[in-house]
Coordinates of C-alpha atoms and ligand atoms in Angstrom, one line a residue:
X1 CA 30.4 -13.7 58.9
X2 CA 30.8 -10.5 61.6
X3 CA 33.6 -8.3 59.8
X4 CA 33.8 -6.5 63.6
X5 CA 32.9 -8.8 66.4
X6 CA 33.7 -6.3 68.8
X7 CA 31.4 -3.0 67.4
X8 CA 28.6 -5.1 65.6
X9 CA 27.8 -7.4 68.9
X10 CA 28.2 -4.8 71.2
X11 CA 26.0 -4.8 74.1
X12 CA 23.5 -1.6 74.2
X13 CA 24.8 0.3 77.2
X14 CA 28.3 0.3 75.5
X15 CA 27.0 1.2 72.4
X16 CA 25.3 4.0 74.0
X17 CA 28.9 5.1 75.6
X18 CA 30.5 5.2 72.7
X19 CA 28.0 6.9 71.1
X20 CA 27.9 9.7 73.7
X21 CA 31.4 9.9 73.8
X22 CA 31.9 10.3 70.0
X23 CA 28.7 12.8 70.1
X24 CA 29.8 15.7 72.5
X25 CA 33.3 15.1 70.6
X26 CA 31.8 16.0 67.2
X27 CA 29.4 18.8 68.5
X28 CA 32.3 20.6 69.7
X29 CA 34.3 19.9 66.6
X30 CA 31.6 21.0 64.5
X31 CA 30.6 23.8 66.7
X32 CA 34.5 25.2 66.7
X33 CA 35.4 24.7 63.1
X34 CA 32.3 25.0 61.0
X35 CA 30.7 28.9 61.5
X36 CA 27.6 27.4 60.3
X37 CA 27.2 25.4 63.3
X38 CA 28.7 28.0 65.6
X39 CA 26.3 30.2 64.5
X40 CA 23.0 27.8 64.3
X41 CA 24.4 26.7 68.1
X42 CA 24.8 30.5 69.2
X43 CA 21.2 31.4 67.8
X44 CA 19.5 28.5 69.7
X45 CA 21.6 29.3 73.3
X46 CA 22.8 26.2 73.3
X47 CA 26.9 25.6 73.8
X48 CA 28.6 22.3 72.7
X49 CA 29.3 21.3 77.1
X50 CA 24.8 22.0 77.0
X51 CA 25.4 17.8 75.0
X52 CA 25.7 15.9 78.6
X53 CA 23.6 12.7 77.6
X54 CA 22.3 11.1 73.9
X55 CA 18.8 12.4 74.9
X56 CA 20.6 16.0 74.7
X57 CA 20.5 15.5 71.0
X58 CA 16.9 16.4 70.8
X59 CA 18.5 20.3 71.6
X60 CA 20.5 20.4 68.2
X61 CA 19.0 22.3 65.5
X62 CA 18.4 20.4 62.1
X63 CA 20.6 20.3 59.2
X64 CA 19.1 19.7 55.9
X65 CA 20.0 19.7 52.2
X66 CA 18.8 23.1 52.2
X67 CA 21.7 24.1 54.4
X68 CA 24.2 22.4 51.8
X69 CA 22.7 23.9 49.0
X70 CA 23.0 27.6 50.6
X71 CA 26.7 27.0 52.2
X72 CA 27.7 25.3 48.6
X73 CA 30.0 24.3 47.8
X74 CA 32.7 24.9 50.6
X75 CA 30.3 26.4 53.5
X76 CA 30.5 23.3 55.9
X77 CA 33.4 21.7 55.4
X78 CA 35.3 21.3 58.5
X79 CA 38.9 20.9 57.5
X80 CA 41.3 22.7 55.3
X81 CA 41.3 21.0 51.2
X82 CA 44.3 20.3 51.5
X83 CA 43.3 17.3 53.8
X84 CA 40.7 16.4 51.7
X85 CA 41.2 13.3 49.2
X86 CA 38.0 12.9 47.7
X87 CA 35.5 14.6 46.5
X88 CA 31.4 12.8 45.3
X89 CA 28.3 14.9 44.3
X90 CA 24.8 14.1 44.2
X91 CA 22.0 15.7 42.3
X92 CA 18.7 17.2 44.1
X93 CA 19.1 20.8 44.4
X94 CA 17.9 23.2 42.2
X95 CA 20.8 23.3 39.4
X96 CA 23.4 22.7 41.9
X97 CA 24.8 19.2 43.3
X98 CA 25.2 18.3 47.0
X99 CA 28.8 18.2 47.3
X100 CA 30.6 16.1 49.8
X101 CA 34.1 15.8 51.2
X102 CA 36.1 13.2 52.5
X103 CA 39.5 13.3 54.4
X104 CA 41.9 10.4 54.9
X105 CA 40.2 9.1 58.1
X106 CA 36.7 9.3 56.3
X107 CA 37.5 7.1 53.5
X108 CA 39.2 4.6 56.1
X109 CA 35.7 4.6 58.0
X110 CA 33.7 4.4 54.8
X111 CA 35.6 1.7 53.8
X112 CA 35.4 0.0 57.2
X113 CA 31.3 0.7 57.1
X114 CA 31.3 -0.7 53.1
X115 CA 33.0 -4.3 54.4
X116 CA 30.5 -4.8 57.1
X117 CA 27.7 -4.8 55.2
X118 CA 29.8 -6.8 52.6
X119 CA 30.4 -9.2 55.4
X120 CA 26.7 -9.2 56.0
X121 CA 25.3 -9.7 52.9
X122 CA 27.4 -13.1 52.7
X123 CA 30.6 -11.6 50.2
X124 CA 34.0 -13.2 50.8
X125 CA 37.3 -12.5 49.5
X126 CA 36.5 -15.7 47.1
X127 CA 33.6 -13.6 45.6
X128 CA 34.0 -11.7 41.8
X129 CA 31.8 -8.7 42.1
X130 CA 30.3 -6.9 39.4
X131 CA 29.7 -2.9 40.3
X132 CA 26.9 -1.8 38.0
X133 CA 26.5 1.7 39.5
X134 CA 27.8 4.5 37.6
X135 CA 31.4 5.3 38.3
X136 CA 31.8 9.2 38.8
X137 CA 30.7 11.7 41.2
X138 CA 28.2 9.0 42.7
X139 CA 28.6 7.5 45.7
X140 CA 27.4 4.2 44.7
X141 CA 30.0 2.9 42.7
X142 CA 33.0 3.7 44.6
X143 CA 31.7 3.2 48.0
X144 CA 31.0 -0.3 47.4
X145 CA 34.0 -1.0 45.4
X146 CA 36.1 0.1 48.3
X147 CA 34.4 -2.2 50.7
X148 CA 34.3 -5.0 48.5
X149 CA 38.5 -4.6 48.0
X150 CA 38.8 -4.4 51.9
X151 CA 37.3 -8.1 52.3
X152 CA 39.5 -8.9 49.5
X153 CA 37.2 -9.8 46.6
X154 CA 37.8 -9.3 43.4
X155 CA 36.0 -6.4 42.1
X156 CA 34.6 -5.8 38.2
X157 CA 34.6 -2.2 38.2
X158 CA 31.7 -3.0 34.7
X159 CA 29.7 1.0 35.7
X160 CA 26.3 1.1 34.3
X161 CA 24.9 0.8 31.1
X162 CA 26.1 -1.7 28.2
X163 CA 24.0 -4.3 29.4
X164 CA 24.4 -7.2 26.8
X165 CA 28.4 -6.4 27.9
X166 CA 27.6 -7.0 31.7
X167 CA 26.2 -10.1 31.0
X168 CA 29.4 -11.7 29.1
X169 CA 31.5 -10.4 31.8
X170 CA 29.3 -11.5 34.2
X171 CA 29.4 -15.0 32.5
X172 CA 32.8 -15.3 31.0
X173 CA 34.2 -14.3 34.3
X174 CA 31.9 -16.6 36.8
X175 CA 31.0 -13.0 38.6
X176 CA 29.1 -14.1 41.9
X177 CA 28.1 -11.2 43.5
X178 CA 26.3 -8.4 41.6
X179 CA 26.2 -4.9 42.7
X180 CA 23.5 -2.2 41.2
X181 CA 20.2 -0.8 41.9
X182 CA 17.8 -3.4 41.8
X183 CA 15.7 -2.0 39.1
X184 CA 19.0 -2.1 36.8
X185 CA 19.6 -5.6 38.3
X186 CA 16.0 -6.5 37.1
X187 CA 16.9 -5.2 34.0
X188 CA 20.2 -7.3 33.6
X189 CA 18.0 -10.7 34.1
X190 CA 15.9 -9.5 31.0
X191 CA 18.7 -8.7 28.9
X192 CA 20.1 -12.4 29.9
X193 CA 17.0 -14.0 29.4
X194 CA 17.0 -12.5 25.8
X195 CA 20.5 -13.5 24.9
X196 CA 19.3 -16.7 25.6
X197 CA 20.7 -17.5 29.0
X198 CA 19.5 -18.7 31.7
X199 CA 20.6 -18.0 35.3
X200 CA 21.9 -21.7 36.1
X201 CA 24.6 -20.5 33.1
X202 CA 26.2 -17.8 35.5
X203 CA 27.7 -18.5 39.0
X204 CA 25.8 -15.3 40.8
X205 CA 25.4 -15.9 44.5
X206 CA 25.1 -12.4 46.0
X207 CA 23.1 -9.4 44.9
X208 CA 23.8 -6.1 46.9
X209 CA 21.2 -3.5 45.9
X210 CA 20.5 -0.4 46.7
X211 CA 20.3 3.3 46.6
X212 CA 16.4 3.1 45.2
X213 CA 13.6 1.6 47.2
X214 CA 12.4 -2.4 46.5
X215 CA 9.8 -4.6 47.6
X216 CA 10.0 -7.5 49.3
X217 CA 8.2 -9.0 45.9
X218 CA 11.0 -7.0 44.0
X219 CA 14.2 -9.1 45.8
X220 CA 11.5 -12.1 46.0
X221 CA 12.0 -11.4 41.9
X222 CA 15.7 -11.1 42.1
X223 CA 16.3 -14.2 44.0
X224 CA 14.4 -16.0 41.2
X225 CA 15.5 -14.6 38.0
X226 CA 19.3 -14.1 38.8
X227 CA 19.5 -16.7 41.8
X228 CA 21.1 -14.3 44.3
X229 CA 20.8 -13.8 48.0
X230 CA 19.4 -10.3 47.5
X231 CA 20.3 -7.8 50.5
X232 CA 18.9 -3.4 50.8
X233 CA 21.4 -1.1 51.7
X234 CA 20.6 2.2 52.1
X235 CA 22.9 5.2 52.9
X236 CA 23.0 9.6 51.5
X237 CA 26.2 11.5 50.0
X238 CA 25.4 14.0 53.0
X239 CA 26.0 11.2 55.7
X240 CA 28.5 8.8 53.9
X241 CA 27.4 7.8 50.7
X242 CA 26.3 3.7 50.8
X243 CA 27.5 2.4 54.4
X244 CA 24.8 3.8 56.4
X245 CA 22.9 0.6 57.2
X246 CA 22.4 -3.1 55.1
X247 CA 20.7 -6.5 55.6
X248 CA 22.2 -9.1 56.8
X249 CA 22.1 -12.8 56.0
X250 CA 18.5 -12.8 58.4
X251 CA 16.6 -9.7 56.3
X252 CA 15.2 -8.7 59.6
X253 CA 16.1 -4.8 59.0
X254 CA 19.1 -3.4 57.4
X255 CA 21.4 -2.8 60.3
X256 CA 23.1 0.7 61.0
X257 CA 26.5 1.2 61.0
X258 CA 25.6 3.2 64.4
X259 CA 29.1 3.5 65.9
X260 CA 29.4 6.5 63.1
X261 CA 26.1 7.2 62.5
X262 CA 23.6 8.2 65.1
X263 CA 20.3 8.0 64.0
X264 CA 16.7 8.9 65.0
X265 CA 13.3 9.0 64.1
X266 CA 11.2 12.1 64.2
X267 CA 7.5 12.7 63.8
X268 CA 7.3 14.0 60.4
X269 CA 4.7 16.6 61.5
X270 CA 5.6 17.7 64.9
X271 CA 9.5 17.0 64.6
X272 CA 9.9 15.8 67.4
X273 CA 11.6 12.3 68.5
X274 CA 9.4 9.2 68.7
X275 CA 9.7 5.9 70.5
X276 CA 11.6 2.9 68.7
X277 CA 9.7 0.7 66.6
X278 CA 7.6 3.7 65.5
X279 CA 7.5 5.3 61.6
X280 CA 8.7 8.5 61.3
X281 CA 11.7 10.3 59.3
X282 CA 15.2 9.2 60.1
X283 CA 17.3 11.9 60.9
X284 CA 21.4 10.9 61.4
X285 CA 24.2 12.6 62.8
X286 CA 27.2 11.4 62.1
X287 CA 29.8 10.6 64.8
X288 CA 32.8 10.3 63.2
X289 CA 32.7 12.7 59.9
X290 CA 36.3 15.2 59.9
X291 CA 35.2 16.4 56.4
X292 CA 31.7 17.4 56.7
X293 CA 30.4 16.4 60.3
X294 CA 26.6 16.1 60.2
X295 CA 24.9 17.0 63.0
X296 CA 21.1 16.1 63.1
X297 CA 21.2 15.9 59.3
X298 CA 17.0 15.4 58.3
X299 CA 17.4 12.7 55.1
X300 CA 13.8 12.8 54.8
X301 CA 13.4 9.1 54.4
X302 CA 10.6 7.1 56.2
X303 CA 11.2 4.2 58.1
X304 CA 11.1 2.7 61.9
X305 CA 14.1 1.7 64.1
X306 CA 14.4 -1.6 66.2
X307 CA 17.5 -2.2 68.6
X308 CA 17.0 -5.7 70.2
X309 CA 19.6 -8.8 68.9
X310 CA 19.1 -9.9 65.5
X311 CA 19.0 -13.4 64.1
X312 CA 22.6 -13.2 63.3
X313 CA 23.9 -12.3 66.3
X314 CA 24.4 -8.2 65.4
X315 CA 23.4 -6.0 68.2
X316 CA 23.4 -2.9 66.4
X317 CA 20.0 -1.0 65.7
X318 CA 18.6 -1.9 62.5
X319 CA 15.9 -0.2 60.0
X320 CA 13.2 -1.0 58.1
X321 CA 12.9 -0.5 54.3
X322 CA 12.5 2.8 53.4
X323 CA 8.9 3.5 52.9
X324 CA 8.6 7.2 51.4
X325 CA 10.0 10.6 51.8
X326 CA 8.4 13.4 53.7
X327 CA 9.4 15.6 50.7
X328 CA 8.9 15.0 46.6
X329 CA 11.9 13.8 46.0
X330 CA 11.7 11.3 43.2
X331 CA 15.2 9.2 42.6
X332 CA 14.9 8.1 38.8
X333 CA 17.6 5.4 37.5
X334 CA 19.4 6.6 40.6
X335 CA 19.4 10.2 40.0
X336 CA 17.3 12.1 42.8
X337 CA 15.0 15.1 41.0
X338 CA 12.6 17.6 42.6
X339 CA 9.4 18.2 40.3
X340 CA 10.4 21.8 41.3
X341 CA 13.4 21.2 39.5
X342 CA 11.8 20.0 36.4
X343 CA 10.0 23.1 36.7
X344 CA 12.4 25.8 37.3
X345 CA 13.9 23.9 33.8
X346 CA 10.5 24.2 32.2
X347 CA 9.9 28.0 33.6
X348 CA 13.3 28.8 31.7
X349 CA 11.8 27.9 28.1
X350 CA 9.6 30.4 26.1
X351 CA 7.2 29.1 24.6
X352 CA 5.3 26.7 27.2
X353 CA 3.5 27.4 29.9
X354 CA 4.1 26.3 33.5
X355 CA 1.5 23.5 33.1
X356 CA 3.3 20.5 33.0
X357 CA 2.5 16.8 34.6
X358 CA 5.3 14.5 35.7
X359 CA 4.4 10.4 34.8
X360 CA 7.3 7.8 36.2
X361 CA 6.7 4.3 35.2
X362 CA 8.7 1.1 34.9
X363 CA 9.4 -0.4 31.9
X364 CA 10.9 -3.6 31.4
X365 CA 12.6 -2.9 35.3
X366 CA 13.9 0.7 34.2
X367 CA 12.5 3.6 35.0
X368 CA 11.0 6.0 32.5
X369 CA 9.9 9.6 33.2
X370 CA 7.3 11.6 31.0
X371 CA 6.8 15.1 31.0
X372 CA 3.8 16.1 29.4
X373 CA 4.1 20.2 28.3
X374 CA 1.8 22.5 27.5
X375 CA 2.9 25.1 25.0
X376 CA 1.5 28.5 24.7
X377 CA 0.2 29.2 21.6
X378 CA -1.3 26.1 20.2
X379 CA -0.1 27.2 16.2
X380 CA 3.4 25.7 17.6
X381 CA 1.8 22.3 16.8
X382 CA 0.9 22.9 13.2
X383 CA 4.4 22.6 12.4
X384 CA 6.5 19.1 13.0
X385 CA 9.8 21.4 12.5
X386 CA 9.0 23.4 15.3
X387 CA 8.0 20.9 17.2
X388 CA 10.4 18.6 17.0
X389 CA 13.1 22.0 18.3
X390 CA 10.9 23.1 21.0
X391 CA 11.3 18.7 22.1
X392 CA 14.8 18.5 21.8
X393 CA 15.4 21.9 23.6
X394 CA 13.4 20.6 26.5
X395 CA 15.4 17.5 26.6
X396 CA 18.8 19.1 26.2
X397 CA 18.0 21.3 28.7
X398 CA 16.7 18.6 31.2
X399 CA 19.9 16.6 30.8
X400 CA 22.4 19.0 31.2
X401 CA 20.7 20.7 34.4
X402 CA 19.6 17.6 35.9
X403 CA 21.0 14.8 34.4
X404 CA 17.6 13.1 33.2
X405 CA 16.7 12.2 30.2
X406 CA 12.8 12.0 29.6
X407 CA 10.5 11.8 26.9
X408 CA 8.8 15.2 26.2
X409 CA 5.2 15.3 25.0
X410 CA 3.9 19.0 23.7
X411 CA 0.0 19.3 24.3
X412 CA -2.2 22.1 23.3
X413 CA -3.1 25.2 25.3
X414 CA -5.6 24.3 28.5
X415 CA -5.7 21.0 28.0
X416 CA -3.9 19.4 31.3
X417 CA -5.8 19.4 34.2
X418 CA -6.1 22.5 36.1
X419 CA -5.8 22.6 40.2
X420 CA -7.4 24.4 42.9
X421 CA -5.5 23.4 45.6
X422 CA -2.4 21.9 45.7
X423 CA -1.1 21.1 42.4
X424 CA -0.6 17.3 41.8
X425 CA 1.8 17.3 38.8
X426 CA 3.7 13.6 39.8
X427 CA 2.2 10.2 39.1
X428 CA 4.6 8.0 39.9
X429 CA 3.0 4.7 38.6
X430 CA 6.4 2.2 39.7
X431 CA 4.5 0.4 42.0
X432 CA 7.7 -0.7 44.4
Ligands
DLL1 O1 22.0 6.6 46.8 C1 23.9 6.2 48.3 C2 23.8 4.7 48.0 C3 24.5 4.2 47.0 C4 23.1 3.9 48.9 C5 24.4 2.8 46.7 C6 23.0 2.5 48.7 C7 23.7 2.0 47.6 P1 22.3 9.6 47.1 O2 22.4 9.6 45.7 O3 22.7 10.8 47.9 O4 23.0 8.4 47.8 O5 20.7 9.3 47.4 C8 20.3 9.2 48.8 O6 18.5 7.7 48.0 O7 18.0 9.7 50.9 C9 17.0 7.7 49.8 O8 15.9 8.5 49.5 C10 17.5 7.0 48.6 N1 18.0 5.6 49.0 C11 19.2 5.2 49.1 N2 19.3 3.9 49.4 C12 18.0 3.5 49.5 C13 17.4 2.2 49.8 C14 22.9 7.0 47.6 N3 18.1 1.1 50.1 C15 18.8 8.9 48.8 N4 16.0 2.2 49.8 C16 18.3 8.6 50.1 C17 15.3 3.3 49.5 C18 17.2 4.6 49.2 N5 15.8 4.5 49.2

């Protein structure tokens, strides 16, 4: 089903008017209320009336997370709090999370962006969803939750972890539609298989994934093992949160909620804008945002935009799976870390050195991160007591700056490799 006939099966030149329309609106808006934008506009010559045509986009300076981090945690917001309602963090700055604000109209747009791709992934208002993303400061969790309420399903607000309890609920309740990051909805099929279940024994229809990457083998594996419809829905806390873009019932692209969020793809060496159908980073402004408009906000995410009619009638541009990132970002049971984070945590420790390598597998569908650490004076590892505090220092440390947990391995002086070029401390063996 199309949740908005009249925005999703617009035709392109109206699109393109709306988009315009809602553009030079939110440069000026920006430009007037935010004095970060006033002054990136100023130092670049450029005034908000310079915006005449969506091709004029191409003149706006970037924004990146960067910029949030330095302006944190009040720096481009461009409303007063008091018209704020809601506030959702992510992790992925050095120490400090990217914090995002939402006024009344925002969560009415969110909520409107969530229930399309509801709508598109297949969920009715007969549906019993399960949300399996954390509840908190994520955007996961609540975004979908929201959507899923407008369409009028009934939603299972379960939150990660407990898994043998997910899968009573998800049984005892006759859940169809599952919500989650694929890995942990991977996971969930394992757990069910070891209790003894099989997936004919629960009524799941629907899986909505997302917030991580996944194969097309992965939702081949999802379809199988939990017998959902799988769809990928991507979105960013900067932009929206989940909302951005999703798959429909065709998989031919997860299409962009583009009415609110302009996006673009830019050669990831030379910056500059490159032809649809082309790979490059996707870069969004958003058209809509009072909180914390967006303009030309670079999410570093790989992927290709097409904009011709889709299977299911949907006119709006779609994207492909996110293939990489232009930076090192690595998102780790759904928590985004920088190795340079992991670092500036290691650096902070006596008693190591700042060799360190960075191993990410996948085991059993969840992801498991290694840091292997090599301490400085290689007596440390004739004692086990000493050991064992410098491990569980490293650990405590790890979780409450970045929210990881990872196994910690102490190896003698000089014995991880050495570089003489760029360093290559991540081996991220996940495969997806
Ligand atoms: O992960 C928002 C979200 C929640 C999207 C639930 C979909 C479902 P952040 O925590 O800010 O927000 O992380 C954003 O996660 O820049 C991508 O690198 C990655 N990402 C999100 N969705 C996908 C996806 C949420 N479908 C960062 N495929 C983004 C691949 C994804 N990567």
């Amino acid at each position: 089903m199309i949740y908005d006939e009249r925005i999703e099966t617009m035709s392109r030149d109206e699109m393109s008017a709306l988009q315009l329309e809602r553009l030079k609106k939110i440069v000026r808006y920006a430009y007037e209320r935010v004095p970060f934008y006033t002054k990136k506009f100023d130092e670049a010559g450029l005034r908000p009336e310079d915006i005449r045509t969506l091709e004029d986009i191409n003149k706006i300076p970037f924004t990146t997370k960067t910029d949030l981090r330095d302006n944190y945690p009040y720096g481009l917001m461009a409303v007063e709090m008091d018209d704020i309602v809601r506030v959702h963090a992510s992790s992925g700055t050095s120490g400090k999370p990217t914090v995002v604000f939402y006024t009344k109209n925002d969560m009415e747009m969110w909520t409107e962006c969530m229930a399309r791709l509801v709508a598109a992934a297949g969920g009715t208002k007969n549906d019993i969803v399960q949300i399996t993303f954390g509840y908190g400061l994520f955007t996961g969790a609540l975004g979908l939750h929201q959507g899923w309420a407008r369409i009028g399903a009934s939603v299972v607000p379960a939150s990660s972890g407990n898994t043998e309890r997910q899968v009573m609920l998800m049984k005892d309740l006759g859940v169809t539609a599952i919500v989650g990051t694929p890995s942990y909805a991977l996971h969930i099929s394992e757990v069910m298989k070891k209790m003894g279940y099989k997936k004919e024994d629960f009524k799941l229809r629907i899986g909505m994934f997302g917030s991580e990457a996944s194969s097309v083998e992965m939702h081949r594996e999802l379809e199988e093992k939990l017998g959902v419809f799988p769809t990928d829905n991507y979105g960013l806390s900067e932009i929206i949160g989940p909302g951005v873009s999703g798959e429909c019932e065709a998989k031919l692209g997860m299409h962009i909620n583009e009415d609110h969020f302009y996006p673009e793809i830019v050669s990831r060496d030379t910056l500059e804008p490159l032809p649809d159908g082309e790979w490059g980073e996707l870069v969004l402004t958003t058209l809509t945002k009072e909180g914390l408009p967006m303009l030309r906000y670079r999410t570093k995410d790989i992927t290709r935009i097409t904009r011709g009619r889709c299977d299911c009638g949907r006119t709006t541009a779609r994207m492909d799976r996110i293939r990489g990132r232009s930076d090192d970002m690595l998102k780790i049971r759904g928590v985004n870390v920088f190795p340079s984070q992991i670092e500036g945590v290691l650096m902070s420790i006596d008693k190591i050195t700042g060799n360190y390598e960075i191993i990410v597998t996948r085991d059993n569908h969840m992801d498991r991160l290694e840091i292997k650490v090599e301490v400085s004076d290689g007596s440390l590892l004739d004692s086990y007591a000493n050991l064992e505090n410098l491990v569980k220092e490293i650990k405590h440390k790890l979780k409450t700056v970045l929210q990881i947990d990872a196994k910690i391995t102490l190896v003698s002086p000089d014995t991880l490799k050495r570089f003489e070029g760029k360093a290559k401390r991540v081996t991220d063996l996940r495969n997806i």
